[in-house]
Amino acid sequence: MTAVTADTAGTTGVSGVSDAAVAAEQAAYETVFDAAVAAEERIEPRDWMPEAYRASLVRQIAQHAHSEIIGMQPEANWITRAPSLRRKAILMAKVQDEAGHGLYLYSAAETLGTSRDELLDKLHSGRQKYSSIFNYPTLTWADVGAIGWLVDGAAITNQVPICRCSYGPYARAMVRVCKEESFHQRQGFEALLALSQGTEAQHAMAQDAVDRWWWPSLMMFGPPDDESTHTAQAMAWKIKRHTNDELRQRFVDIAVPQAEALGLTLPDPDLRWNEERGHYDFGAIDWTEFWDVLKGNGPCNDQRLSKRRQAHEDGAWVREAAAAHAKKHQHTGKHGEAQA
Amino acid sequence: MSSTPDTHETATFTGAALALGDDALILSHRLGEWAGSAPVLEEEVALANIALDLLGQARILLSLVGDEDELAYLREERSFRNVQLAEQPNGDFAHTIARQLYFSTYQHLLYGRLASGDGPFAGLAAKAVKEVAYHRDHAEHWTLRLGDGTTESHERMQRACDALWRYTGELFQPVEGLDVDHAAMESAWLASMTDILGKATLTVPSGPRTGAWAAGAGRQGLHTESFGRMIAEMQHLHRSHPGATW
């Protein structure tokens, strides 16, 4: 791990190295780190990094990983009811991809000195968050399409710049995640198009889903720039490349013509092209709802977390068995291939 | 009723394709129910992988004899030809693994034989047997871990093996149109079970390998009660929008 950490810097260690010497060493490491970030070089797990940078990355990557696994729930809700075998196969593959994304992201977080178990524990105890979007329910089949088109579309807008994140393992995980998310977004669009062009009832189902998912999708970019506590530092470290409002605008500009192509309307009377800005203007977001859902009062917060905890508790005996079996056979090599 | 050799041949082929296709369709559905509830993230990926392989097999098989969606969504319970083992509820993870062990070992033996023959399913079986080899390995590894893991996992796995044993006789009832030696396959399957359950420190169940009904009931459209609820859920949306495309 690191040669010097913020915890040890500034104290006189057992070796008798003076505070001044430690501080000088720390400053030298920081200079190297800052220069690497400025030069667009990747920071790798064995490189020295400021503790605050490490903590910020763990928080963000963990939240991202948690969002992937909690995000399986609203879509898995429709696997057993998918209306055609083709749609069922696509949906199962999509939910499986999300589990896979969770795996890469927990692995990326582990390179920072934490563990999946520790992070899951923080998720289950409410000490770490996941994206609030998943606290909304999937009420009809069209919600699966709307999630693909809008929620995955917003996620891609957020995540493509992270492919250039200063931290190597996160950036690399994100390249793979974005490729798959791009497929998810297209299948969502295509599923909604089929509904929009289908029967009257199917069209109405699609419109209803878009009406419900549009505003929460805009909230996915986080609070407005002047209220975002993490943005400035994350941008200085090149973990983040654009502000919340910039990304939100980019998403709106992409989504409006897509909605037109779908033959569906977006539920915002103030949505119109602004020639002068070269962007779409859009109406005011209900930030009260955003903060309310974030604090735990969304339609499905309790349900999502309870289900996650239940799955974890129900699986405890399985994980214990796998560990016990591995321990029994670690010396003999017998059944050694039996890894989860 | 009399039928020309051609129509008899068609009916035989249809029956065999539905038997294989429904096994894959129904087991895939049950595995899909695990999404979001697996004991560990790696198993979310693995169970979905197996479910997707089976769904892919089902789609090819059903499409050989009709419209895949009409067959999956518009048949009544009594028209499904899957073995009862495939429809058994997931239960705990041990039940799912025992079901996988019994079924994938059977399916691997069957597809291996079909692949080496010259029947109409040889091509499909040659591809599927590779997928099913992974399904079998997955089930065997978990049988070892659970059987020879903790006291609790051992007990759960033994209970699961015992509970599902009665559905295994049906796997080896001859299916017209599948030109394989079912008796030889059954011997190989039993030998495999004796081997793997032994390695897992589990006891080969001693109970009967049929339910109160004769083995082969599922192939005749006689299913267990949970199956009706399962397909009610599966078919509800499709049936609610007659003629719609998705």
Coordinates of C-alpha atoms in Angstrom, one line a residue:
Chain A
M1 CA 0.0 0.0 0.0
T2 CA 1.2 3.6 0.6
A3 CA 4.5 4.6 1.9
V4 CA 3.1 7.6 3.8
T5 CA -0.4 8.2 4.8
A6 CA -2.2 11.2 6.3
D7 CA -2.6 9.3 9.5
T8 CA 1.1 8.8 10.0
A9 CA 2.3 12.1 8.6
G10 CA 2.9 14.8 11.2
T11 CA 3.8 12.5 14.1
T12 CA 7.1 11.3 15.3
G13 CA 7.3 7.6 14.6
V14 CA 9.1 4.9 16.5
S15 CA 12.0 5.3 14.2
G16 CA 12.5 8.8 15.6
V17 CA 12.1 10.5 12.3
S18 CA 11.2 14.1 13.0
D19 CA 7.9 15.8 12.2
A20 CA 9.7 18.1 9.8
A21 CA 11.2 15.2 7.8
V22 CA 7.9 13.4 7.5
A23 CA 6.2 16.6 6.4
A24 CA 8.9 17.2 3.8
E25 CA 8.5 13.6 2.5
Q26 CA 4.7 14.1 2.4
A27 CA 5.0 17.3 0.5
A28 CA 7.3 15.6 -2.0
Y29 CA 4.8 12.8 -2.5
E30 CA 2.0 15.3 -3.0
T31 CA 4.0 17.2 -5.6
V32 CA 4.5 14.0 -7.6
F33 CA 0.8 13.1 -7.2
D34 CA -0.4 16.6 -8.3
A35 CA 2.0 16.6 -11.3
A36 CA 0.7 13.1 -12.4
V37 CA -2.9 14.3 -12.2
A38 CA -2.1 17.5 -14.0
A39 CA -0.3 15.5 -16.7
E40 CA -3.4 13.3 -17.2
E41 CA -1.5 10.3 -16.0
R42 CA -3.4 7.5 -14.2
I43 CA -3.0 7.0 -10.5
E44 CA -2.6 3.3 -9.8
P45 CA -3.3 1.3 -6.6
R46 CA 0.4 1.2 -5.5
D47 CA 1.0 4.9 -6.1
W48 CA 0.9 7.4 -3.2
M49 CA -2.3 9.3 -3.0
P50 CA -3.8 11.8 -0.5
E51 CA -6.1 10.1 2.0
A52 CA -8.9 12.4 1.1
Y53 CA -8.6 11.4 -2.6
R54 CA -8.7 7.7 -1.5
A55 CA -11.7 8.3 0.7
S56 CA -13.5 10.2 -2.0
L57 CA -12.9 7.4 -4.6
V58 CA -14.1 4.7 -2.2
R59 CA -17.2 6.7 -1.5
Q60 CA -18.0 7.2 -5.2
I61 CA -17.0 3.7 -6.4
A62 CA -18.9 2.1 -3.6
Q63 CA -22.0 4.1 -4.3
H64 CA -21.7 3.2 -7.9
A65 CA -21.3 -0.5 -7.1
H66 CA -24.3 -0.4 -4.7
S67 CA -26.4 1.3 -7.4
E68 CA -25.7 -1.6 -9.8
I69 CA -26.8 -4.3 -7.4
I70 CA -29.8 -2.4 -5.9
G71 CA -30.6 -1.4 -9.5
M72 CA -31.1 -5.1 -10.4
Q73 CA -34.3 -5.1 -8.3
P74 CA -36.7 -2.8 -10.2
E75 CA -35.9 -4.6 -13.4
A76 CA -35.8 -8.1 -12.0
N77 CA -39.3 -7.3 -11.0
W78 CA -40.3 -7.9 -14.6
I79 CA -38.2 -10.9 -15.6
T80 CA -40.9 -13.4 -14.8
R81 CA -43.5 -11.4 -16.6
A82 CA -41.6 -10.3 -19.7
P83 CA -44.1 -10.4 -22.6
S84 CA -42.0 -12.2 -25.2
L85 CA -39.1 -14.6 -25.0
R86 CA -36.9 -12.2 -26.8
R87 CA -37.6 -9.4 -24.3
K88 CA -37.1 -11.9 -21.5
A89 CA -33.7 -12.9 -22.8
I90 CA -32.6 -9.2 -23.2
L91 CA -33.9 -8.3 -19.7
M92 CA -32.2 -11.3 -18.0
A93 CA -28.9 -10.4 -19.8
K94 CA -29.2 -6.8 -18.7
V95 CA -29.8 -7.6 -15.1
Q96 CA -26.9 -10.1 -15.3
D97 CA -24.7 -7.3 -16.7
E98 CA -25.6 -5.1 -13.7
A99 CA -24.4 -7.9 -11.3
G100 CA -21.2 -8.0 -13.4
H101 CA -20.8 -4.2 -13.1
G102 CA -21.2 -4.6 -9.4
L103 CA -18.4 -7.1 -9.4
Y104 CA -15.9 -4.9 -11.4
L105 CA -16.7 -1.9 -9.2
Y106 CA -16.3 -3.7 -5.9
S107 CA -13.0 -5.0 -7.2
A108 CA -12.0 -1.5 -8.2
A109 CA -12.9 -0.3 -4.7
E110 CA -10.9 -3.1 -3.2
T111 CA -7.7 -1.8 -4.9
L112 CA -8.1 1.2 -2.5
G113 CA -7.8 -1.0 0.6
T114 CA -11.4 -1.8 1.4
S115 CA -13.3 -5.0 0.9
R116 CA -16.6 -6.0 -0.7
D117 CA -17.8 -7.3 2.7
E118 CA -17.1 -4.0 4.4
L119 CA -18.8 -2.0 1.6
L120 CA -21.9 -4.3 1.6
D121 CA -22.1 -3.9 5.4
K122 CA -22.1 -0.1 4.9
L123 CA -24.8 -0.4 2.3
H124 CA -26.9 -2.7 4.5
S125 CA -26.6 -0.4 7.5
G126 CA -27.4 2.7 5.5
R127 CA -24.0 4.3 5.9
Q128 CA -23.4 4.3 2.2
K129 CA -25.9 5.3 -0.4
Y130 CA -27.0 4.1 -3.8
S131 CA -28.6 6.1 -6.6
S132 CA -32.0 7.4 -5.5
I133 CA -33.5 6.6 -8.9
F134 CA -33.9 3.0 -7.8
N135 CA -36.2 4.0 -5.0
Y136 CA -39.0 4.5 -7.6
P137 CA -41.2 1.5 -8.4
T138 CA -41.5 -0.3 -11.8
L139 CA -45.3 -0.4 -12.2
T140 CA -45.7 -1.6 -15.7
W141 CA -43.6 -3.4 -18.4
A142 CA -43.0 0.0 -20.1
D143 CA -41.0 1.0 -17.0
V144 CA -38.3 -1.5 -18.1
G145 CA -38.1 0.4 -21.4
A146 CA -38.1 3.8 -19.7
I147 CA -35.3 2.7 -17.3
G148 CA -33.2 1.6 -20.2
W149 CA -33.8 4.7 -22.2
L150 CA -33.7 7.4 -19.6
V151 CA -32.0 6.0 -16.5
D152 CA -29.3 4.1 -18.4
G153 CA -29.0 7.1 -20.8
A154 CA -28.4 9.4 -17.8
A155 CA -26.0 6.9 -16.3
I156 CA -24.0 6.8 -19.5
T157 CA -23.9 10.6 -19.7
N158 CA -22.5 10.6 -16.2
Q159 CA -20.1 7.7 -16.7
V160 CA -18.5 8.3 -20.1
P161 CA -16.3 11.1 -18.6
I162 CA -15.3 8.7 -15.8
C163 CA -13.5 6.6 -18.4
R164 CA -10.9 9.4 -18.2
C165 CA -11.0 9.4 -14.4
S166 CA -7.5 10.0 -12.8
Y167 CA -7.8 6.7 -10.9
G168 CA -6.8 3.8 -13.3
P169 CA -8.9 0.9 -12.0
Y170 CA -12.0 3.0 -11.9
A171 CA -11.4 4.4 -15.4
R172 CA -10.8 1.0 -16.8
A173 CA -13.9 -0.6 -15.2
M174 CA -15.9 2.3 -16.6
V175 CA -14.8 1.6 -20.2
R176 CA -16.3 -1.8 -20.0
V177 CA -19.4 -0.7 -18.1
C178 CA -20.1 2.1 -20.6
K179 CA -20.0 -0.3 -23.5
E180 CA -22.6 -2.5 -21.9
E181 CA -24.7 0.5 -20.7
S182 CA -24.8 1.7 -24.3
F183 CA -26.4 -1.6 -25.3
H184 CA -28.9 -1.2 -22.3
Q185 CA -29.8 2.2 -23.4
R186 CA -30.5 1.1 -27.0
Q187 CA -32.6 -1.9 -25.9
G188 CA -34.7 0.4 -23.7
F189 CA -35.2 2.9 -26.6
E190 CA -36.2 0.0 -28.9
A191 CA -38.6 -1.5 -26.3
L192 CA -40.3 1.8 -25.9
L193 CA -40.5 2.3 -29.6
A194 CA -42.2 -1.0 -30.0
L195 CA -44.8 0.1 -27.4
S196 CA -45.2 3.6 -28.7
Q197 CA -45.9 2.2 -32.2
G198 CA -48.0 -0.7 -30.8
T199 CA -51.6 -0.8 -29.7
E200 CA -53.3 2.2 -28.1
A201 CA -52.9 0.5 -24.7
Q202 CA -49.2 -0.1 -25.3
H203 CA -48.6 3.5 -26.4
A204 CA -50.4 4.8 -23.2
M205 CA -48.3 2.5 -21.1
A206 CA -45.1 3.9 -22.7
Q207 CA -46.2 7.5 -22.2
D208 CA -47.1 6.9 -18.6
A209 CA -43.7 5.4 -17.9
V210 CA -41.9 8.3 -19.5
D211 CA -44.0 10.7 -17.5
R212 CA -43.0 9.0 -14.3
W213 CA -39.3 8.5 -15.0
W214 CA -38.4 11.8 -16.7
W215 CA -38.0 14.0 -13.6
P216 CA -36.3 11.4 -11.4
S217 CA -33.8 10.8 -14.3
L218 CA -32.9 14.5 -14.3
M219 CA -32.3 14.3 -10.6
M220 CA -29.8 11.5 -11.2
F221 CA -27.1 14.1 -12.0
G222 CA -27.2 15.3 -8.4
P223 CA -28.0 18.7 -6.8
P224 CA -27.4 21.9 -8.7
D225 CA -23.8 23.0 -8.9
D226 CA -24.1 25.6 -6.2
E227 CA -25.4 23.0 -3.8
S228 CA -23.0 20.1 -4.7
T229 CA -20.6 19.5 -1.9
H230 CA -18.2 17.1 -3.7
T231 CA -18.0 18.6 -7.2
A232 CA -15.2 21.2 -6.9
Q233 CA -12.7 18.8 -5.2
A234 CA -13.6 15.9 -7.4
M235 CA -13.0 18.0 -10.5
A236 CA -9.7 19.2 -9.2
W237 CA -8.6 15.6 -8.8
K238 CA -10.0 14.7 -12.2
I239 CA -12.2 12.1 -10.7
K240 CA -15.1 14.1 -12.2
R241 CA -14.8 16.0 -15.5
H242 CA -18.0 18.0 -15.7
T243 CA -20.4 19.6 -13.2
N244 CA -23.8 18.1 -12.4
D245 CA -25.6 20.9 -14.3
E246 CA -23.4 20.5 -17.4
L247 CA -24.1 16.8 -17.5
R248 CA -27.8 17.3 -16.9
Q249 CA -28.0 19.8 -19.8
R250 CA -26.1 17.4 -22.1
F251 CA -28.6 14.6 -21.2
V252 CA -31.6 16.8 -21.9
D253 CA -30.2 17.9 -25.2
I254 CA -29.8 14.2 -26.3
A255 CA -33.1 13.1 -24.9
V256 CA -35.4 15.6 -26.5
P257 CA -34.9 14.6 -30.1
Q258 CA -35.0 10.9 -29.0
A259 CA -38.4 11.5 -27.4
E260 CA -39.6 13.0 -30.7
A261 CA -38.3 9.9 -32.5
L262 CA -40.2 7.7 -30.1
G263 CA -43.4 9.6 -30.6
L264 CA -43.7 10.3 -26.9
T265 CA -43.8 13.6 -25.0
L266 CA -41.7 14.7 -22.1
P267 CA -43.7 16.0 -19.1
D268 CA -42.3 19.5 -19.0
P269 CA -44.2 22.4 -20.5
D270 CA -41.1 24.6 -20.3
L271 CA -39.0 22.4 -22.5
R272 CA -38.0 24.4 -25.6
W273 CA -34.9 25.0 -27.8
N274 CA -33.0 28.1 -26.8
E275 CA -31.3 29.4 -30.0
E276 CA -29.0 31.8 -28.1
R277 CA -27.7 29.1 -25.7
G278 CA -27.7 26.4 -28.2
H279 CA -29.4 24.1 -25.6
Y280 CA -32.8 23.1 -24.6
D281 CA -34.3 25.1 -21.7
F282 CA -36.2 23.0 -19.2
G283 CA -38.4 23.6 -16.2
A284 CA -37.6 23.7 -12.5
I285 CA -36.7 20.4 -10.9
D286 CA -38.5 19.6 -7.6
W287 CA -35.5 19.4 -5.4
T288 CA -37.7 18.9 -2.3
E289 CA -38.6 15.5 -3.8
F290 CA -34.9 14.8 -4.5
W291 CA -33.8 15.5 -0.9
D292 CA -36.8 13.6 0.5
V293 CA -36.0 10.4 -1.5
L294 CA -32.3 10.8 -0.7
K295 CA -33.2 10.9 3.0
G296 CA -35.1 7.6 2.8
N297 CA -38.7 8.8 2.1
G298 CA -39.0 7.6 -1.5
P299 CA -41.6 5.1 -2.6
C300 CA -39.3 2.0 -2.4
N301 CA -36.3 2.9 -0.1
D302 CA -37.3 0.5 2.7
Q303 CA -38.3 -2.2 0.2
R304 CA -35.1 -2.1 -1.8
L305 CA -32.8 -2.2 1.3
S306 CA -34.9 -4.8 3.1
K307 CA -34.8 -7.1 0.1
R308 CA -31.0 -6.6 -0.2
R309 CA -30.5 -7.4 3.4
Q310 CA -32.8 -10.4 3.2
A311 CA -30.9 -11.8 0.3
H312 CA -27.6 -11.3 2.1
E313 CA -28.9 -12.9 5.3
D314 CA -30.5 -15.8 3.5
G315 CA -27.2 -16.4 1.7
A316 CA -25.1 -16.3 4.8
W317 CA -25.1 -20.1 5.3
V318 CA -24.1 -20.6 1.7
R319 CA -21.1 -18.3 2.0
E320 CA -20.1 -19.9 5.3
A321 CA -20.3 -23.3 3.6
A322 CA -18.1 -22.2 0.7
A323 CA -15.6 -20.8 3.1
A324 CA -15.6 -23.9 5.3
H325 CA -15.2 -26.1 2.3
A326 CA -12.3 -24.1 0.9
K327 CA -10.6 -24.2 4.3
K328 CA -11.0 -28.0 4.6
H329 CA -9.5 -28.5 1.2
Q330 CA -6.9 -25.8 1.0
H331 CA -4.0 -28.1 1.8
T332 CA -5.0 -31.0 -0.3
G333 CA -5.8 -29.1 -3.4
K334 CA -8.7 -31.5 -3.7
H335 CA -11.8 -29.7 -4.9
G336 CA -9.5 -26.7 -5.1
E337 CA -11.1 -25.6 -8.3
A338 CA -14.4 -25.1 -6.5
Q339 CA -14.3 -21.3 -6.2
A340 CA -17.4 -19.2 -6.2
Chain B
M1 CA -57.1 -42.9 -35.0
S2 CA -55.1 -43.5 -38.2
S3 CA -52.4 -41.3 -39.4
T4 CA -50.1 -41.4 -42.4
P5 CA -46.4 -42.0 -41.6
D6 CA -45.6 -38.4 -42.4
T7 CA -48.1 -36.9 -40.0
H8 CA -47.0 -39.4 -37.3
E9 CA -43.4 -38.4 -37.9
T10 CA -44.3 -34.7 -37.6
A11 CA -46.3 -35.3 -34.4
T12 CA -43.4 -37.3 -32.9
F13 CA -40.9 -34.6 -33.8
T14 CA -43.2 -31.9 -32.4
G15 CA -43.6 -33.9 -29.2
A16 CA -39.9 -34.4 -28.7
A17 CA -39.1 -30.7 -29.5
L18 CA -41.7 -29.6 -27.0
A19 CA -40.4 -32.0 -24.3
L20 CA -36.9 -30.6 -24.7
G21 CA -38.0 -27.0 -25.2
D22 CA -40.4 -26.9 -22.3
D23 CA -37.8 -28.4 -19.9
A24 CA -35.4 -25.6 -20.9
L25 CA -38.1 -22.9 -20.9
I26 CA -39.5 -23.7 -17.5
L27 CA -36.2 -24.3 -15.7
S28 CA -34.9 -21.0 -17.2
H29 CA -37.9 -19.3 -15.7
R30 CA -37.4 -20.7 -12.3
L31 CA -33.7 -19.7 -12.4
G32 CA -34.8 -16.2 -13.5
E33 CA -36.7 -15.9 -10.2
W34 CA -33.4 -15.8 -8.4
A35 CA -32.4 -12.4 -9.9
G36 CA -31.5 -10.0 -7.1
S37 CA -31.7 -12.7 -4.4
A38 CA -28.6 -14.9 -4.9
P39 CA -26.4 -15.6 -1.9
V40 CA -23.4 -14.0 -3.5
L41 CA -22.8 -11.7 -6.4
E42 CA -20.9 -14.3 -8.4
E43 CA -24.0 -16.5 -8.3
E44 CA -26.2 -13.7 -9.7
V45 CA -24.0 -13.9 -12.7
A46 CA -23.8 -17.7 -12.8
L47 CA -27.5 -18.4 -12.3
A48 CA -28.4 -15.8 -14.9
N49 CA -25.9 -17.4 -17.3
I50 CA -27.5 -20.8 -16.9
A51 CA -31.0 -19.3 -17.3
L52 CA -30.0 -17.5 -20.5
D53 CA -28.4 -20.7 -22.0
L54 CA -31.6 -22.6 -21.3
L55 CA -33.8 -19.8 -22.6
G56 CA -31.7 -19.8 -25.8
Q57 CA -32.2 -23.6 -26.2
A58 CA -35.9 -23.2 -25.5
R59 CA -36.3 -20.5 -28.2
I60 CA -34.6 -22.7 -30.8
L61 CA -36.6 -25.8 -29.9
L62 CA -40.0 -24.1 -29.8
S63 CA -39.3 -22.3 -33.0
L64 CA -38.7 -25.6 -34.7
V65 CA -42.4 -26.5 -34.2
G66 CA -44.2 -23.2 -34.1
D67 CA -44.1 -19.6 -32.9
E68 CA -42.0 -19.4 -29.8
D69 CA -44.2 -16.8 -28.1
E70 CA -47.5 -18.5 -28.9
L71 CA -46.1 -21.8 -27.5
A72 CA -44.7 -20.2 -24.4
Y73 CA -47.5 -17.8 -23.6
L74 CA -50.7 -19.2 -25.0
R75 CA -50.7 -22.8 -24.1
E76 CA -52.6 -24.0 -21.0
E77 CA -50.9 -25.8 -18.1
R78 CA -51.9 -29.3 -19.4
S79 CA -50.2 -28.7 -22.7
F80 CA -46.7 -28.2 -21.3
R81 CA -44.5 -31.2 -21.7
N82 CA -41.7 -30.5 -19.3
V83 CA -40.6 -32.9 -16.6
Q84 CA -41.9 -32.0 -13.2
L85 CA -38.4 -31.6 -11.9
A86 CA -37.9 -28.5 -14.0
E87 CA -40.9 -26.7 -12.5
Q88 CA -40.2 -27.4 -8.9
P89 CA -39.9 -24.1 -6.9
N90 CA -36.5 -22.7 -6.1
G91 CA -36.7 -23.3 -2.4
D92 CA -33.4 -22.5 -0.6
F93 CA -30.2 -22.4 -2.5
A94 CA -29.6 -26.1 -1.7
H95 CA -32.9 -27.0 -3.4
T96 CA -31.9 -25.0 -6.5
I97 CA -28.5 -26.7 -6.6
A98 CA -30.0 -30.2 -6.1
R99 CA -32.5 -29.5 -9.0
Q100 CA -29.6 -28.3 -11.1
L101 CA -27.5 -31.3 -10.3
Y102 CA -30.2 -33.8 -11.2
F103 CA -31.3 -31.9 -14.3
S104 CA -28.0 -30.8 -15.8
T105 CA -26.5 -34.3 -15.3
Y106 CA -29.5 -35.8 -17.2
Q107 CA -29.4 -33.1 -19.8
H108 CA -25.7 -33.5 -20.4
L109 CA -26.1 -37.2 -20.9
L110 CA -29.0 -36.7 -23.2
Y111 CA -27.5 -34.0 -25.4
G112 CA -24.2 -35.9 -25.5
R113 CA -26.1 -38.8 -27.0
L114 CA -28.2 -36.7 -29.3
A115 CA -25.2 -34.8 -30.6
S116 CA -23.4 -38.0 -31.6
G117 CA -26.4 -39.4 -33.4
D118 CA -27.9 -38.3 -36.7
G119 CA -31.3 -37.3 -35.6
P120 CA -33.0 -33.9 -36.1
F121 CA -31.7 -32.6 -32.8
A122 CA -28.0 -33.4 -33.4
G123 CA -26.9 -29.9 -34.4
L124 CA -28.7 -28.2 -31.5
A125 CA -27.4 -30.8 -29.0
A126 CA -23.8 -30.4 -30.2
K127 CA -23.9 -26.7 -29.3
A128 CA -26.0 -27.1 -26.1
V129 CA -23.9 -29.9 -24.7
K130 CA -21.1 -27.5 -24.2
E131 CA -23.3 -25.1 -22.3
V132 CA -24.7 -27.9 -20.2
A133 CA -21.3 -29.2 -19.3
Y134 CA -20.8 -25.9 -17.5
H135 CA -24.2 -26.1 -15.8
R136 CA -23.3 -29.6 -14.6
D137 CA -19.9 -28.4 -13.3
H138 CA -21.5 -25.5 -11.6
A139 CA -24.0 -27.8 -9.8
E140 CA -21.3 -30.4 -8.9
H141 CA -19.0 -27.7 -7.4
W142 CA -21.8 -26.4 -5.2
T143 CA -22.9 -29.9 -4.2
L144 CA -19.4 -30.5 -2.9
R145 CA -19.3 -27.1 -1.1
L146 CA -22.7 -27.5 0.5
G147 CA -22.4 -31.2 1.2
D148 CA -18.9 -31.0 2.6
G149 CA -19.2 -27.4 4.0
T150 CA -20.8 -26.7 7.4
T151 CA -23.2 -28.9 9.4
E152 CA -26.1 -26.6 8.4
S153 CA -25.2 -26.7 4.7
H154 CA -24.8 -30.5 4.8
E155 CA -28.2 -30.9 6.3
R156 CA -29.9 -28.5 3.9
M157 CA -28.3 -30.2 0.9
Q158 CA -29.3 -33.6 2.1
R159 CA -32.9 -32.5 2.6
A160 CA -32.9 -30.9 -0.9
C161 CA -31.5 -34.1 -2.5
D162 CA -34.1 -36.2 -0.7
A163 CA -37.0 -33.9 -1.5
L164 CA -36.3 -33.8 -5.2
W165 CA -35.3 -37.5 -5.6
R166 CA -38.9 -38.5 -6.4
Y167 CA -38.9 -36.3 -9.5
T168 CA -35.9 -38.0 -11.1
G169 CA -37.5 -41.2 -12.3
E170 CA -39.4 -39.2 -15.0
L171 CA -36.2 -38.1 -16.6
F172 CA -35.6 -41.5 -18.0
Q173 CA -39.0 -42.3 -19.3
P174 CA -38.6 -42.9 -23.1
V175 CA -39.7 -39.9 -25.2
E176 CA -40.8 -40.8 -28.7
G177 CA -38.7 -39.1 -31.2
L178 CA -35.5 -39.1 -29.1
D179 CA -33.5 -42.0 -30.3
V180 CA -31.4 -42.7 -27.2
D181 CA -31.1 -45.6 -24.8
H182 CA -32.9 -44.2 -21.8
A183 CA -32.1 -47.2 -19.6
A184 CA -28.4 -46.8 -20.3
M185 CA -28.6 -43.1 -19.6
E186 CA -30.3 -43.8 -16.3
S187 CA -27.6 -46.2 -15.2
A188 CA -25.0 -43.5 -16.1
W189 CA -26.9 -40.9 -14.3
L190 CA -27.2 -43.1 -11.1
A191 CA -23.5 -43.8 -11.2
S192 CA -22.8 -40.1 -11.5
M193 CA -25.0 -39.3 -8.6
T194 CA -23.5 -42.0 -6.4
D195 CA -20.0 -40.6 -7.2
I196 CA -20.8 -36.9 -6.7
L197 CA -23.0 -37.3 -3.7
G198 CA -20.4 -39.6 -2.1
K199 CA -17.6 -37.1 -2.7
A200 CA -19.9 -34.5 -1.1
T201 CA -20.3 -36.7 2.0
L202 CA -24.0 -36.9 1.2
T203 CA -26.2 -40.0 1.1
V204 CA -27.8 -41.1 -2.1
P205 CA -31.5 -40.8 -1.3
S206 CA -33.3 -44.1 -0.8
G207 CA -36.9 -43.1 -1.5
P208 CA -38.9 -43.9 -4.6
R209 CA -38.0 -42.0 -7.8
T210 CA -41.6 -41.3 -8.7
G211 CA -44.4 -39.4 -7.0
A212 CA -47.9 -40.9 -6.4
W213 CA -48.3 -40.6 -10.2
A214 CA -46.3 -42.7 -12.5
A215 CA -43.1 -41.3 -13.6
G216 CA -43.6 -39.5 -16.9
A217 CA -46.5 -37.4 -15.8
G218 CA -45.0 -34.1 -16.8
R219 CA -44.4 -35.3 -20.3
Q220 CA -48.1 -36.1 -20.5
G221 CA -49.1 -32.6 -19.2
L222 CA -49.7 -33.5 -15.6
H223 CA -47.9 -31.0 -13.5
T224 CA -47.5 -30.0 -9.8
E225 CA -49.7 -27.3 -8.2
S226 CA -47.0 -24.6 -8.2
F227 CA -46.7 -24.9 -12.0
G228 CA -50.1 -23.3 -12.6
R229 CA -49.1 -20.2 -10.6
M230 CA -45.8 -20.0 -12.3
I231 CA -47.2 -19.9 -15.8
A232 CA -50.0 -17.6 -14.7
E233 CA -47.3 -15.0 -13.8
M234 CA -45.3 -15.8 -16.9
Q235 CA -48.3 -15.5 -19.3
H236 CA -50.3 -12.7 -17.7
L237 CA -48.9 -9.7 -19.5
H238 CA -48.7 -11.3 -22.9
R239 CA -52.3 -12.6 -22.6
S240 CA -53.6 -9.2 -21.5
H241 CA -52.7 -7.7 -24.8
P242 CA -54.0 -10.1 -27.4
G243 CA -52.3 -9.8 -30.8
A244 CA -49.9 -7.1 -29.6
T245 CA -46.2 -7.2 -30.6
W246 CA -43.5 -6.4 -28.1

